Every structure is written in structure tokens, then in C-alpha cells.
Short mmCIF file of C-alpha atoms and ligand atoms in Angstrom, two decimals:
data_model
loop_
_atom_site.label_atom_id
_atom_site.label_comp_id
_atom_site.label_asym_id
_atom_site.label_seq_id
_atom_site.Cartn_x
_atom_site.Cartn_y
_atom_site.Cartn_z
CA UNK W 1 18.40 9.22 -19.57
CA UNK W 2 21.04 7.84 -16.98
CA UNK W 3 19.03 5.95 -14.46
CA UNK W 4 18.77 7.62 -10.77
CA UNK W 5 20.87 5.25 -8.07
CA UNK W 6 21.17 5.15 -4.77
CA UNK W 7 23.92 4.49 -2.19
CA UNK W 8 23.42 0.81 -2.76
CA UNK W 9 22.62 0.95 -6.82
CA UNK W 10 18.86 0.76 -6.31
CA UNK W 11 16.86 2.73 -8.92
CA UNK W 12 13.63 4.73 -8.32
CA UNK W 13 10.93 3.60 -10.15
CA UNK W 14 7.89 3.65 -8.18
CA UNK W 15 6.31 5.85 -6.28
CA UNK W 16 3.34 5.99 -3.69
CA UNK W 17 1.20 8.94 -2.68
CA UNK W 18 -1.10 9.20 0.33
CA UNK W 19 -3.18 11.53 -1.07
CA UNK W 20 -5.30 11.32 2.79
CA UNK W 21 -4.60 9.89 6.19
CA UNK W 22 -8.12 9.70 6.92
CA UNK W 23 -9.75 6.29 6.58
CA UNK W 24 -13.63 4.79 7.10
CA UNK W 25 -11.85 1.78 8.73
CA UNK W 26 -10.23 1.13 11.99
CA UNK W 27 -7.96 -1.50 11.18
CA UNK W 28 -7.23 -2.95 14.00
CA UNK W 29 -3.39 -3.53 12.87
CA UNK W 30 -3.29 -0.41 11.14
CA UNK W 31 -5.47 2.73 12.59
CA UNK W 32 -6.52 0.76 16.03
CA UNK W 33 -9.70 3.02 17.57
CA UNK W 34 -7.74 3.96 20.78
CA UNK W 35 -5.26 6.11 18.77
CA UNK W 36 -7.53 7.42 15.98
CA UNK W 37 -10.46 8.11 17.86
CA UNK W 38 -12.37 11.12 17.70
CA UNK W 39 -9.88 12.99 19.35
CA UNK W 40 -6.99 12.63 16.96
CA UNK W 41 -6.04 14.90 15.07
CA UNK W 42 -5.51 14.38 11.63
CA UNK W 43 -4.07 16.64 8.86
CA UNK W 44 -5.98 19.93 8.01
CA UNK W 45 -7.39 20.30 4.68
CA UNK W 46 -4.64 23.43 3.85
CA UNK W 47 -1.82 21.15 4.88
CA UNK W 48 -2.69 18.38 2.22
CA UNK W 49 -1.05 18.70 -1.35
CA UNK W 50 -4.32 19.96 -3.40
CA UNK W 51 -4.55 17.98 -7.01
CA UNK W 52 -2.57 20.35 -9.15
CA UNK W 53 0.33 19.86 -6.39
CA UNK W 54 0.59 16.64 -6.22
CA UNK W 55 0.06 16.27 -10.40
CA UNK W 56 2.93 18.53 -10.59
CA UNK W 57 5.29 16.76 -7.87
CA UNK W 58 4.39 13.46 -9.85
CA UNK W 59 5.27 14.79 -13.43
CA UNK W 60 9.01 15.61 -12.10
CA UNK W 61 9.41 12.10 -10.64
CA UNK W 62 8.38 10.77 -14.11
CA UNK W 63 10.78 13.21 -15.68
CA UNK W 64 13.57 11.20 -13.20
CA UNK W 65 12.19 7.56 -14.56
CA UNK W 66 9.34 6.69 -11.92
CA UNK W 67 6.98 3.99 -14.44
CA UNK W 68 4.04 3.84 -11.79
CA UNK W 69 2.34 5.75 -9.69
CA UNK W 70 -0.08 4.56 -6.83
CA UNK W 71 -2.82 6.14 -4.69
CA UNK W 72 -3.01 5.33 -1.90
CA UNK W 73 -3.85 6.35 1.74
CA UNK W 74 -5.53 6.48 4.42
CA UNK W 75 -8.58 5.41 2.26
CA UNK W 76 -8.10 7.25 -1.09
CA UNK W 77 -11.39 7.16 -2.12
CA UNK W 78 -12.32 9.03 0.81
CA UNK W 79 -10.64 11.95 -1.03
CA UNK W 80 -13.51 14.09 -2.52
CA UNK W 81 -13.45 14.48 -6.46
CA UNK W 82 -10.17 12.13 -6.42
CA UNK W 83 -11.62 11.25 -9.87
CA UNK W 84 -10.19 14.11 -10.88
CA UNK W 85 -7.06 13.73 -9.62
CA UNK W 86 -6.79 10.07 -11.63
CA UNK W 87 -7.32 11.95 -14.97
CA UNK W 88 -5.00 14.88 -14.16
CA UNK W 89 -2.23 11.96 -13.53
CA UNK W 90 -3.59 9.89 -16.27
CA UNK W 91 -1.94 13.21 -18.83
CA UNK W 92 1.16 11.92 -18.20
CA UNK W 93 2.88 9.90 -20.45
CA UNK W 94 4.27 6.28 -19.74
CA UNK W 95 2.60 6.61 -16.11
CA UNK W 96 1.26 3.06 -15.14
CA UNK W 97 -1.55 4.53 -12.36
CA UNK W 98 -2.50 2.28 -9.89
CA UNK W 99 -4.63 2.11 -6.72
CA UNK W 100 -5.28 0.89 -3.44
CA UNK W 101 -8.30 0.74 -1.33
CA UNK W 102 -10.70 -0.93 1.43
CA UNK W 103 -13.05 -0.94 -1.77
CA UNK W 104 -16.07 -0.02 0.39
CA UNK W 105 -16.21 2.98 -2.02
CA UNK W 106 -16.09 1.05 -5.51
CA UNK W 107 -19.28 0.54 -6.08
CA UNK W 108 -19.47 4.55 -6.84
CA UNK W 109 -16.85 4.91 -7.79
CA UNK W 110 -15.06 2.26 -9.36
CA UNK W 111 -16.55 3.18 -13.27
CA UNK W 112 -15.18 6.79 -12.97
CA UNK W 113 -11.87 5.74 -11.92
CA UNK W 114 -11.53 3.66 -14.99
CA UNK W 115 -13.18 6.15 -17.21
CA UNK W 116 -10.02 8.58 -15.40
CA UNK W 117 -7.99 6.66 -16.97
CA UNK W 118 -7.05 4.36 -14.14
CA UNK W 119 -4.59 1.33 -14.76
CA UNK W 120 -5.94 -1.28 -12.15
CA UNK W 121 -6.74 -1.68 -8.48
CA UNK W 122 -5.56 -3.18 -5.52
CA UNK W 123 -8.30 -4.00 -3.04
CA UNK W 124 -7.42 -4.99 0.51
CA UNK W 125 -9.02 -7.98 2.04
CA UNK W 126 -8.27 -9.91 5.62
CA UNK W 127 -11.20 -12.60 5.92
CA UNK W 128 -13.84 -13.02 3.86
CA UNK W 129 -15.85 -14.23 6.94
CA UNK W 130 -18.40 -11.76 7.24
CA UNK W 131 -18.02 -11.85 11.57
CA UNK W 132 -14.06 -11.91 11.50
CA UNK W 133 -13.93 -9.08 8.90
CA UNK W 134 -16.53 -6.59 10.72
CA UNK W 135 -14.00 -6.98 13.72
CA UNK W 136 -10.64 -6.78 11.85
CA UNK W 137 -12.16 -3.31 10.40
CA UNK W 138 -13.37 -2.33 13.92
CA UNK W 139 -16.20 -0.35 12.06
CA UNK W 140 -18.57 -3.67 11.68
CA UNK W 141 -18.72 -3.28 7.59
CA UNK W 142 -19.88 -6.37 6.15
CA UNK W 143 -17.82 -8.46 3.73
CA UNK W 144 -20.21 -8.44 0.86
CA UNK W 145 -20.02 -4.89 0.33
CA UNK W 146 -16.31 -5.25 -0.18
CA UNK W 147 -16.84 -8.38 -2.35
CA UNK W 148 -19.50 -5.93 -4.46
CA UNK W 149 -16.86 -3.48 -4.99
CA UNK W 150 -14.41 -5.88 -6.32
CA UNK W 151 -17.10 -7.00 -8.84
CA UNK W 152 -18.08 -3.43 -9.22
CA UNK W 153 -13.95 -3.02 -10.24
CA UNK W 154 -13.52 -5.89 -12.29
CA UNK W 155 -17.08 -4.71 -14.20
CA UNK W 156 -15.48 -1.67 -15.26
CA UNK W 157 -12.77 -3.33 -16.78
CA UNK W 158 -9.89 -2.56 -13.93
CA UNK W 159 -7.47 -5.44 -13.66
CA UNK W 160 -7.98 -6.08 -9.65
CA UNK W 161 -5.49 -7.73 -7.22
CA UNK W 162 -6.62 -8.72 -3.79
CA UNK W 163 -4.12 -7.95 -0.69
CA UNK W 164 -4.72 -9.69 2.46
CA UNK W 165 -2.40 -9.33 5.77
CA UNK W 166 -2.52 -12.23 8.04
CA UNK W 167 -2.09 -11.63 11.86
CA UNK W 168 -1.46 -14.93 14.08
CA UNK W 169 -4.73 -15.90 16.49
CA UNK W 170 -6.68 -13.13 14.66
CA UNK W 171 -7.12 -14.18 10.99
CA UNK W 172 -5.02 -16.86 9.81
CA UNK W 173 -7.40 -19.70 9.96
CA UNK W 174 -9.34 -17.45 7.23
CA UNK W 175 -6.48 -18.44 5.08
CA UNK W 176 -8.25 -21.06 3.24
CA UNK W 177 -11.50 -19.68 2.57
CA UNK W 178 -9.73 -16.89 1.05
CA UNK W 179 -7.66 -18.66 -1.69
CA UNK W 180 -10.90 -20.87 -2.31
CA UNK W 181 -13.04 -17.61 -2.48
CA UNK W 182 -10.44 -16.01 -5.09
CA UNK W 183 -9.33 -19.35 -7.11
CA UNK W 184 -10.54 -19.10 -10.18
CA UNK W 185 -11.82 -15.87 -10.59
CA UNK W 186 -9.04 -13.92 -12.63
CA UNK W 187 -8.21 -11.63 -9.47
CA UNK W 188 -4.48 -12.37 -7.89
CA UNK W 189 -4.37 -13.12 -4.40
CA UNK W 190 -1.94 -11.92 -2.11
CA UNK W 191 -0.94 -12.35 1.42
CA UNK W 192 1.37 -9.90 2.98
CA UNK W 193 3.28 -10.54 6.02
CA UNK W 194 2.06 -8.27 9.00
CA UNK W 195 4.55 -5.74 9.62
CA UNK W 196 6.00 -3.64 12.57
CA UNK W 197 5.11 -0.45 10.76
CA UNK W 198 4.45 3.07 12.94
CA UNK W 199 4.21 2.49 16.59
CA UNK W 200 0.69 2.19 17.55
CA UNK W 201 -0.22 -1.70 16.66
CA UNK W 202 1.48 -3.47 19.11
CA UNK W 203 3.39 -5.68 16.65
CA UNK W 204 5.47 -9.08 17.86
CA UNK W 205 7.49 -10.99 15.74
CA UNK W 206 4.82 -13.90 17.31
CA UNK W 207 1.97 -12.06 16.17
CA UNK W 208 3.44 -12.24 12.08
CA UNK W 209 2.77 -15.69 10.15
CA UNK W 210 5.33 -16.51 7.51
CA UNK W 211 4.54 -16.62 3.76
CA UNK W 212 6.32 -19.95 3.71
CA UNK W 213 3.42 -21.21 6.37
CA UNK W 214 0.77 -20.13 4.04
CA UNK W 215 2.13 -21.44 0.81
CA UNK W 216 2.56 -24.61 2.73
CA UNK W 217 -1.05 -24.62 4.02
CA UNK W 218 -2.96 -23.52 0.60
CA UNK W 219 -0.60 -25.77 -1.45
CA UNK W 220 -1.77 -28.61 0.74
CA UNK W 221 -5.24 -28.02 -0.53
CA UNK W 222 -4.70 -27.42 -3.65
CA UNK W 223 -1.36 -28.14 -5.07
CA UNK W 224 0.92 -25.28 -6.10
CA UNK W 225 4.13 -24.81 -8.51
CA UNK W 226 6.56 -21.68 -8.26
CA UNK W 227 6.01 -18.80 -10.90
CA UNK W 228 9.13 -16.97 -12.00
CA UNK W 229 9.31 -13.59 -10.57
CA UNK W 230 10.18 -10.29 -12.41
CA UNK W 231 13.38 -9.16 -11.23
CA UNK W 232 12.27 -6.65 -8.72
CA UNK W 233 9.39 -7.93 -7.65
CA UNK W 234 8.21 -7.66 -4.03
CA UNK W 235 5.80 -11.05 -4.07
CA UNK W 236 6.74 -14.30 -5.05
CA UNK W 237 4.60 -16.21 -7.18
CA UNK W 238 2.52 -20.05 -7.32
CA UNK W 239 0.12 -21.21 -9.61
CA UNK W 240 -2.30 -23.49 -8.80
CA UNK W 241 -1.32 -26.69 -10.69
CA UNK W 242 -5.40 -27.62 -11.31
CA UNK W 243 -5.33 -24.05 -13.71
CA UNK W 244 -7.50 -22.13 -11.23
CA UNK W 245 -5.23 -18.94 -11.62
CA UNK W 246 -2.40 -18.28 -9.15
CA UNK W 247 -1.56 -16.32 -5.63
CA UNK W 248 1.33 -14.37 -4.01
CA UNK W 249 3.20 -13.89 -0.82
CA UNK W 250 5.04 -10.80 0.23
CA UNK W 251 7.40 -11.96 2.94
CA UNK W 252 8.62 -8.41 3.92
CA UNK W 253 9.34 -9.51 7.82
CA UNK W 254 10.66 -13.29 6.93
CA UNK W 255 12.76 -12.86 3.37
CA UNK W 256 13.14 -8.61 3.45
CA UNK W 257 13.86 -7.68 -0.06
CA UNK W 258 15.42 -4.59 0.58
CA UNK W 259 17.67 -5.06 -2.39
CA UNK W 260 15.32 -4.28 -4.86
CA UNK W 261 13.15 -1.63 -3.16
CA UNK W 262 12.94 0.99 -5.77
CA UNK W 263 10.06 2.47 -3.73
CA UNK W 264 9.63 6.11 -2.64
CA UNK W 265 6.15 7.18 -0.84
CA UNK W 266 5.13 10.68 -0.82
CA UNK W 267 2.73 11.55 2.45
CA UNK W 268 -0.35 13.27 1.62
CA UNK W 269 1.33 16.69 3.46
CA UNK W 270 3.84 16.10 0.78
CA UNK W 271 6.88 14.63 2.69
CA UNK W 272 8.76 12.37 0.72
CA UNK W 273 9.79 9.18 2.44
CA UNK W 274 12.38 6.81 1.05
CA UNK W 275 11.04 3.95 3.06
CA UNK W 276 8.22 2.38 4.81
CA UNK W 277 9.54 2.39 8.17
CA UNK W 278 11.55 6.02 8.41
CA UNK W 279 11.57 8.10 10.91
CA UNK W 280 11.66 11.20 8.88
CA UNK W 281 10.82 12.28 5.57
CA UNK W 282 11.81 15.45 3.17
CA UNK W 283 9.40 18.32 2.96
CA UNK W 284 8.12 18.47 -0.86
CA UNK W 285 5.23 20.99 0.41
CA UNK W 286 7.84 23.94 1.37
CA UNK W 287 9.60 24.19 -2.11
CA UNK W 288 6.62 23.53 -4.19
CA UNK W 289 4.71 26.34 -1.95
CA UNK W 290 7.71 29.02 -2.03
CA UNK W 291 7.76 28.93 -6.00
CA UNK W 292 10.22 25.87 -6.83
CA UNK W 293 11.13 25.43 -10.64
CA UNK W 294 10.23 21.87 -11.98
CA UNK W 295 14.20 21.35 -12.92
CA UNK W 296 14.99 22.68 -8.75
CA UNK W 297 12.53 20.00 -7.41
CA UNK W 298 14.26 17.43 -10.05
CA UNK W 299 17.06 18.39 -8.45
CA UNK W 300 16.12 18.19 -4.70
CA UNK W 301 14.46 14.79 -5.35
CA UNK W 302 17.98 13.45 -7.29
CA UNK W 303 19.66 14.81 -3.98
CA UNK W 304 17.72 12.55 -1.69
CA UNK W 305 17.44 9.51 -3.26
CA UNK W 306 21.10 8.90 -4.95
CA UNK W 307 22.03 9.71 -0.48
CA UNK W 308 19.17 6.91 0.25
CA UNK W 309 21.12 4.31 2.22
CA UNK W 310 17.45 2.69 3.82
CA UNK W 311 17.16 -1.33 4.36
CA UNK W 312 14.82 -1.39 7.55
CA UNK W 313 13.49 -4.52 6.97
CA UNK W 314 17.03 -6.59 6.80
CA UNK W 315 18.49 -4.94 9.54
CA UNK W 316 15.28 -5.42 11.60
CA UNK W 317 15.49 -7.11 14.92
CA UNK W 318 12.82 -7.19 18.02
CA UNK W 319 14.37 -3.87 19.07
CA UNK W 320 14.32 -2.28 16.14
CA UNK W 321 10.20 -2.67 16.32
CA UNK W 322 10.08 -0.41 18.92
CA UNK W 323 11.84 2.77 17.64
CA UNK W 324 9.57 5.68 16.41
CA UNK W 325 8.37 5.18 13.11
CA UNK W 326 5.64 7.03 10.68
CA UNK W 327 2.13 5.20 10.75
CA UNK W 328 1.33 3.16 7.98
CA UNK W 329 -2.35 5.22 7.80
CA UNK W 330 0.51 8.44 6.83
CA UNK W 331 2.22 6.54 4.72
CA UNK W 332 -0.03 4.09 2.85
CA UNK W 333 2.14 0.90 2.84
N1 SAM V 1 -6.92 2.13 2.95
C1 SAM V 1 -6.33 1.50 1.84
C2 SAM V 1 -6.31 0.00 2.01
O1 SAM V 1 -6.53 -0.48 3.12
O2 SAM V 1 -6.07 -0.66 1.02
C3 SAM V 1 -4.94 2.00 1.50
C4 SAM V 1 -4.00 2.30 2.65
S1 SAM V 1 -3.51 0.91 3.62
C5 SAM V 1 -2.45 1.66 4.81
C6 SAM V 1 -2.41 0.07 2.50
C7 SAM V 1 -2.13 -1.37 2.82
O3 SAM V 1 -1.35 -1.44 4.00
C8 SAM V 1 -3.35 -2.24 3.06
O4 SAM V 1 -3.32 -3.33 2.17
C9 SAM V 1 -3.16 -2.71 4.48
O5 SAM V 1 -3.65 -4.01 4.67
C10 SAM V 1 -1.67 -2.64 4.64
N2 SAM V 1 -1.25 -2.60 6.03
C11 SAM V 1 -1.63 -1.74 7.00
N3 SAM V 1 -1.00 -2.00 8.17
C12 SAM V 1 -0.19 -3.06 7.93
C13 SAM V 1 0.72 -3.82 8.73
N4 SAM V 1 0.93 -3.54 10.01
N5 SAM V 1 1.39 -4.83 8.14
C14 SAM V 1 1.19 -5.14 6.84
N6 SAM V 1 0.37 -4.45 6.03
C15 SAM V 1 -0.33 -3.44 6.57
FE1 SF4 V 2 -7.86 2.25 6.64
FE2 SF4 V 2 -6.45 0.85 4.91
FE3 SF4 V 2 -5.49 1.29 7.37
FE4 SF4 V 2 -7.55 -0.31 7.10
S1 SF4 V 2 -5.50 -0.64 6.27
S2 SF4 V 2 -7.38 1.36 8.59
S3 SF4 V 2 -8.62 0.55 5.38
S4 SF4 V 2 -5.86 2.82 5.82
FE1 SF4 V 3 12.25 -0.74 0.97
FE2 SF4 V 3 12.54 0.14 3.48
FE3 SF4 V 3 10.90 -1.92 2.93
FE4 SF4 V 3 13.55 -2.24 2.77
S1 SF4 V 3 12.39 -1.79 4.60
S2 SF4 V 3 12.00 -2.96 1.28
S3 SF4 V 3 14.17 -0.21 2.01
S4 SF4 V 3 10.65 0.20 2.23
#
């Protein structure tokens, strides 16, 4: 099969689908309470792409090359019976299916996933100071809970990678006690540059702390060497040089790596967006609703992303910030 390009020879190999954009957090970078309080509206339950939808949708992206597929949200495990969904997607062949969650959930659910047929998980984690992480998640859930789930993952077999975004004055002097928490306990570490996604978190370019800064700061506690990358990866790589396993850093605001995004993120409405920070994405729902053949939604989604002419994050200046943008919570990062 002749690989699917875009307008700047970028191929489409992943894809991410917000299967809800509700969430039992409140983020405070990410679904802050005075915006999703309990006035906001969120998406009705007939609007969302039920499991045989978005199965479908995902089986013609894997027809068009996409190698992995991740769930995502909102919180995803919020999603009633997504179990279900995980072995439905788990039929199809060469389909690496990943996940990513606030893990408050895994506990449950983490054995069912992997009996689903579930590849590995992602679980996001700010601070593993119990006081700072009850505020970051604005909802006052203790750390150890999370900390159970990721033992609850890694117990049931799931590979598990650990995200963390760092936000200047609010978390980064956790920075330490996370790669000491982490070191040496199989489960990759990664810090992820906070971002200026949607509109409601206020973001300044003060407010984001560079990747470089944190190497610099963990490798001075424990000394680090480079790992080489794949060639289209998003994180770059160190090992600790005492053996105790390794971390990453995705510097998406400081070193944008637009270049090899070969990302497209499907909302849980079904709108397909070809990146993280557009304004606008393509109705999947409509199509898929009014009777679409598999081989006319091939086509639709060949349409839009060999058009896709999206580098946000290198063209990305204070201004830029500011412009409308879809919420991360939509989207799922
Ligand atoms: N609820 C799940 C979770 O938290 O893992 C999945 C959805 S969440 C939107 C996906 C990822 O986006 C999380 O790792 C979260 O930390 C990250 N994220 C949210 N807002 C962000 C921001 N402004 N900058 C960088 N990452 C962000
Ligand atoms: Fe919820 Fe994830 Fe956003 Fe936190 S980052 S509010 S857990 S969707
Ligand atoms: Fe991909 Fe858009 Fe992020 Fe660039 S800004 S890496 S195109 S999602």
C-alpha cells in the first residue's frame, strides 16, 4: 500500500480518540472548575460516537496505515463498559491499542482492559506530593490512589508509562521526587512541556518550564546519558547512567516537532482533527450516520489529510496563544 502524505510528506500513522469529554478531575491546566462547572454543558450521550461507530471509523484508518490507536479523553475510563470497546478494537489486526488516563479508575478496571486485549497504558501524573496533587486535580484525590492504579496496571501485565506536565510556581519543584519515585521501577517517566492548548487555562510562555531545565535538574542528581530516539518520536530520551531505567521529555513549546507529527485525533462527537491546536475539525459523525461506505469514508479521510498543511507549534508565537482553539478535555492531547 502507497503510504498516505500530506502537504509537507508527513504520513498518518497514529491516531487518538476521545471517546468522552467528561472527566472526574479538574485539572487546573486542563478543565479549570470555573469553565467546567456544573453549568457546562458537555456533549449529550446521542451526540457521542457509540462503540460500533467508532470500531468502524478506526478499522478504515487502519485500512489507510494508522499502527496505533489510543483512548483517550476526557477521562476514558469514565466511559461505561469501555471494556468493551478495547476488545471490539483489539479484532483488528496490526492495531497497537493504547491508553491514557488519570488512573483513579485502574484499580477496577485495569485487569479487564488487559484481558480486552489492551497494549499498555499511559497514566498521567503531576506531583506525587499527596497536598500539591489534590490541588493540581482541583477534586482533592489523593496520590496513593493513583500510585495503586499504576500498580494495579503494571499487575495485570500492561506495560505503563507515566506522563507528568510541569507548570512554573505550581509543580516544578515536584520534579525531583518524581524521577526518584519512578527510578527504578520499570515504568518510563515523562515530562511534557505545558502547552497553550484550548483557551480556557490562561497559558504564558512564563508559566511553561523547558525540558532542557528538567533534564538539567534530574541529571544533576542522578547523572544522565542521551538515548537514541526512533525517528518520529515525540520525546527524547536519557538513561540514568547508575542503570535505574530511563525518563523522557516532550518539548512541544521549546523544540516543536511538527515535522514528524503523524498524529490525527478523532473527538469523541466524531470530528476529526489533524492537530492539537485547530480551530476546526471534519465531521466523521454526519457520513458515518447518513449510510457512508467504508471505501467513501477511506476516501474522505485520504481527502483531508494528504490537504493537512498544520505546524501550530513552530509557527507559535505569544499571539498565536490567544486565538480560539479546541480544549484539550475535547481533544485528549
Ligand atoms: N484524562 C486523561 C489523562 O489525564 O490522562 C486523558 C486526557 S488528558 C486531556 C491527556 C493528557 O493531556 C494528560 O496527560 C494531560 O496531562 C495532558 N494535558 C492537559 N492539558 C495540558 C496542557 N495544557 N499542556 C500539556 N499537557 C496537557
Ligand atoms: Fe481530566 Fe485528564 Fe484533563 Fe486532568 S488532564 S482534567 S484528568 S482530562
Ligand atoms: Fe502536530 Fe499540530 Fe502538534 Fe505540530 S502543533 S506537532 S502539527 S499536533
Amino acid at each position: 500500500m502507497e503510504p498516505l502524505l500530506d502537504t509537507l510528506g508527513r504520513t498518518l500513522e497514529t491516531l487518538r480518540v476521545s471517546i468522552t469529554d467528561r472527566c472526574n478531575f479538574r485539572c487546573v491546566y486542563c478543565m479549570p472548575k470555573e469553565v467546567f462547572g456544573r453549568d457546562y454543558a458537555f456533549l449529550d450521550r446521542r451526540d457521542l460516537l457509540s462503540f460500533e461507530e467508532i470500531t468502524r471509523v478506526v478499522g478504515v484508518f487502519a485500512a489507510l496505515g494508522v499502527r496505533t490507536v489510543r483512548l483517550t479523553g476526557g477521562e476514558p475510563l469514565v466511559r461505561r463498559d469501555v471494556e468493551q470497546l478495547v476488545e471490539q478494537l483489539a479484532a483488528i489486526p496490526d492495531l497497537e491499542l493504547a491508553l491514557t488516563t488519570n488512573g483513579v479508575l485502574l484499580p477496577q478496571k485495569a485487569q479487564a482492559l488487559a484481558d480486552a486485549g489492551l497494549s499498555r497504558v499511559t497514566v498521567s501524573l503531576d506531583s506525587v506530593d499527596d497536598a500539591q496533587f489534590r490541588a493540581l486535580n482541583d477534586v482533592d484525590f489523593p496520590v496513593d490512589r493513583v500510585l495503586e492504579g499504576i500498580d494495579a496496571a503494571a499487575a495485570a501485565g500492561l506495560p505503563v508509562k507515566v506522563n507528568a506536565v510541569i507548570k512554573r510556581g505550581v509543580n516544578d519543584d515536584g520534579v525531583i521526587a518524581l524521577a526518584e519515585r519512578f527510578r527504578g521501577t520499570g515504568h518510563v517517566l515523562r515530562f511534557i512541556e505545558y502547552m497553550d492548548v484550548g483557551h480556557t487555562n490562561g497559558w504564558r510562555l512564563d508559566d511553561v518550564v523547558p525540558a532542557e531545565e528538567i533534564v538539567r535538574r534530574i541529571g544533576a542528581a542522578w547523572p544522565l546519558e542521551p538515548v537514541a530516539a526512533g525517528p518520529d518520536s515525540t520525546s527524547s530520551r536519557w538513561r540514568y547512567k547508575d542503570g535505574a531505567g530511563e525518563i523522557g521529555v516532550i518539548a512541544s513549546v521549546t523544540q516543536p516537532f511538527c515535522g514528524g507529527c503523524s498524529r490525527a485525533r478523532l473527538s469523541a462527537e466524531g470530528s476529526l482533527y489533524t492537530c492539537l491546536f485547530a480551530v476546526r475539525g471534519h465531521d466523521l459523525r454526519a457520513p458515518l450516520r447518513a449510510g457512508a461506505t467504508d471505501e467513501e469514508l477511506a476516501e474522505t479521510l485520504r481527502g483531508i489529510w494528504t490537504r493537512r498543511t498544520d505546524r501550530y507549534s513552530e509557527l507559535r508565537t505569544a499571539e498565536t496563544a490567544s486565538l480560539p482553539k479546541v480544549e484539550m478535555s475535547y481533544i485528549g492531547g
